[in-house]
């Protein structure tokens, strides 16, 4: 079987081969190409040692020399080239204690997690499929290389990867592998939260985010974070057209809220954050994301989306502007999808944007300097007055002019 390789990958493999080393494209890129999917990155595995790899290419980066990985730069793109290796004993299911280099490709393939990820390819040799990876691709099956229980004991993250790949590829998890996942589930708490988070994020950003349910069905959830297990996951709903952005997908999931409080959920008001239940739900989501070490930008956006989830906005420009003013435009658009807001509301927001209505203090025609020039002492009072003006402008965008707002505020009417 012939696989189309990017020219840079061909060059790297060829160069290594010319110098007597074996080299193959390996892992995810072989899997994805055979499935007709576009690989995210091309990894290369070789019998050459890191020093030998570095000697053959002009620009290299020591990405993980102790694990045998050198990044080879080709036309501004990096390609990871890794020496064949055997992962030694895993320490606490976390990191291999030591890695041993080997000259045998099969040993390198055997340490990999699933049969579909354990194939290698080069033009000279064709596909090397020692563990039935092609058959599992055809059967749409996630199956461990060798004994599932043993492989999961070595590195418990693999139990989550199994479900992540099943969601990305729409594959089923093989029975032996599934039973081993249930058995090893508690070991997930030995894995770093960053690694757990990255797999969960990939799962949620896949075509089948609802497969996050399998994290619960396998008994892994309590070992993700303590709160994670308490989510009302069965009620989670992922709109078909929701963008594949991590904050959107996390929000779509976390808005299901805490199972214990779900029953208590009432019809939400037009302004979020009012009901204790809503505040609790957003805080709960934030706690889970913090525990999973998500970045602050994502956490902030999820907090907003969860707080506004389920809100029914009246079809009136001032309330729409008020809501828009509380979040970035991109977050607003995602919220419209998550809340299933109708075309009229979406179009009203579009008109508001096109007109350039003031939606943030930055766009207000008056600033702090203007107020100081009017004799207001610098300090808290400035912020308060700007807030009053901003509220006025949200109701009447046509009032966003310095020559209107200042007299308006300082007139009796404005101060009342
Ligand atoms: P993608 O990059 O699309 O998420 P991938 O299969 O390339 O998928 P990576 O995490 O990039 O996944 O890993 C590259 C390869 O390294 C895998 O295909 C697999 O062969 C091997 N691998 C990665 N993580 C593990 C692990 N925890 N245990 C065993 N093998 C692994
Ligand atoms: Mg990859």
Short mmCIF file of N, CA, C and O in Angstrom, two decimals, residues 10 22 57 59 62 75-76 80 82-83 91 105 174 189 219 255 270-271 286-287 300-301 307 321 323 359 381:
data_model
loop_
_atom_site.label_atom_id
_atom_site.label_comp_id
_atom_site.label_asym_id
_atom_site.label_seq_id
_atom_site.Cartn_x
_atom_site.Cartn_y
_atom_site.Cartn_z
N UNK A 10 9.09 12.95 3.59
CA UNK A 10 9.83 12.09 2.66
C UNK A 10 11.33 12.38 2.74
O UNK A 10 12.15 11.47 2.82
N UNK A 22 17.05 3.14 9.75
CA UNK A 22 15.64 2.92 9.42
C UNK A 22 14.85 4.15 9.85
O UNK A 22 15.19 4.78 10.85
N UNK A 57 20.93 16.90 10.03
CA UNK A 57 20.06 18.00 9.62
C UNK A 57 20.62 19.33 10.12
O UNK A 57 21.23 19.40 11.17
N UNK A 59 19.03 22.26 10.86
CA UNK A 59 18.37 22.92 11.99
C UNK A 59 17.56 21.92 12.79
O UNK A 59 16.60 21.33 12.28
N UNK A 62 16.38 20.43 20.43
CA UNK A 62 16.36 19.34 21.41
C UNK A 62 15.04 19.37 22.17
O UNK A 62 14.93 19.99 23.21
N UNK A 75 11.79 24.04 6.30
CA UNK A 75 11.01 25.14 5.76
C UNK A 75 10.08 25.74 6.82
O UNK A 75 8.89 25.93 6.59
N UNK A 76 10.65 25.99 7.98
CA UNK A 76 9.89 26.65 9.03
C UNK A 76 8.94 25.76 9.80
O UNK A 76 8.32 26.18 10.77
N UNK A 80 8.83 16.01 14.56
CA UNK A 80 9.44 15.28 15.67
C UNK A 80 9.99 13.95 15.18
O UNK A 80 9.26 13.15 14.60
N UNK A 82 11.92 10.66 16.58
CA UNK A 82 12.18 10.00 17.85
C UNK A 82 12.85 8.66 17.63
O UNK A 82 12.44 7.88 16.77
N UNK A 83 13.87 8.41 18.44
CA UNK A 83 14.58 7.14 18.36
C UNK A 83 13.68 6.00 18.84
O UNK A 83 12.96 6.17 19.83
N UNK A 91 6.50 4.85 36.57
CA UNK A 91 6.48 5.21 37.97
C UNK A 91 5.08 5.71 38.30
O UNK A 91 4.62 6.66 37.69
N UNK A 105 12.23 -1.89 15.45
CA UNK A 105 10.99 -1.14 15.24
C UNK A 105 9.82 -1.78 15.99
O UNK A 105 9.00 -1.08 16.59
N UNK A 174 -13.17 -1.90 22.24
CA UNK A 174 -13.17 -3.36 22.30
C UNK A 174 -13.51 -3.83 23.73
O UNK A 174 -13.16 -3.17 24.71
N UNK A 189 -6.31 9.04 38.98
CA UNK A 189 -5.92 10.14 39.88
C UNK A 189 -4.41 10.25 40.07
O UNK A 189 -3.93 11.19 40.67
N UNK A 219 -16.73 4.63 35.17
CA UNK A 219 -16.36 4.86 36.56
C UNK A 219 -15.14 5.75 36.73
O UNK A 219 -14.56 5.83 37.81
N UNK A 255 -22.60 23.50 31.60
CA UNK A 255 -23.87 24.17 31.91
C UNK A 255 -24.91 23.18 32.42
O UNK A 255 -25.96 23.58 32.92
N UNK A 270 -34.09 37.23 32.99
CA UNK A 270 -33.38 37.82 31.87
C UNK A 270 -31.96 38.25 32.25
O UNK A 270 -31.07 38.29 31.43
N UNK A 271 -31.76 38.61 33.49
CA UNK A 271 -30.42 38.98 33.97
C UNK A 271 -29.82 37.78 34.68
O UNK A 271 -30.41 37.24 35.59
N UNK A 286 -16.44 26.76 37.17
CA UNK A 286 -15.11 27.36 37.30
C UNK A 286 -14.20 26.50 38.18
O UNK A 286 -13.03 26.30 37.88
N UNK A 287 -14.78 25.96 39.25
CA UNK A 287 -13.96 25.13 40.15
C UNK A 287 -13.42 23.90 39.42
O UNK A 287 -12.25 23.55 39.58
N UNK A 300 -12.68 32.21 32.09
CA UNK A 300 -13.53 33.40 32.09
C UNK A 300 -14.67 33.28 31.10
O UNK A 300 -15.83 33.61 31.41
N UNK A 301 -14.37 32.81 29.91
CA UNK A 301 -15.41 32.67 28.89
C UNK A 301 -16.44 31.62 29.28
O UNK A 301 -17.64 31.80 29.07
N UNK A 307 -23.09 31.11 33.06
CA UNK A 307 -23.98 32.01 33.81
C UNK A 307 -25.18 32.44 32.95
O UNK A 307 -26.28 32.60 33.45
N UNK A 321 -28.58 44.96 24.01
CA UNK A 321 -27.31 45.68 24.16
C UNK A 321 -26.69 45.42 25.53
O UNK A 321 -25.48 45.23 25.66
N UNK A 323 -26.99 42.86 27.46
CA UNK A 323 -26.40 41.51 27.49
C UNK A 323 -25.11 41.49 26.66
O UNK A 323 -24.09 40.94 27.09
N UNK A 359 -21.11 49.61 23.29
CA UNK A 359 -21.32 48.39 24.07
C UNK A 359 -20.26 48.19 25.14
O UNK A 359 -20.25 47.18 25.84
N UNK A 381 -15.49 58.25 42.24
CA UNK A 381 -16.63 58.99 41.72
C UNK A 381 -16.62 58.98 40.19
O UNK A 381 -17.68 58.90 39.55
#
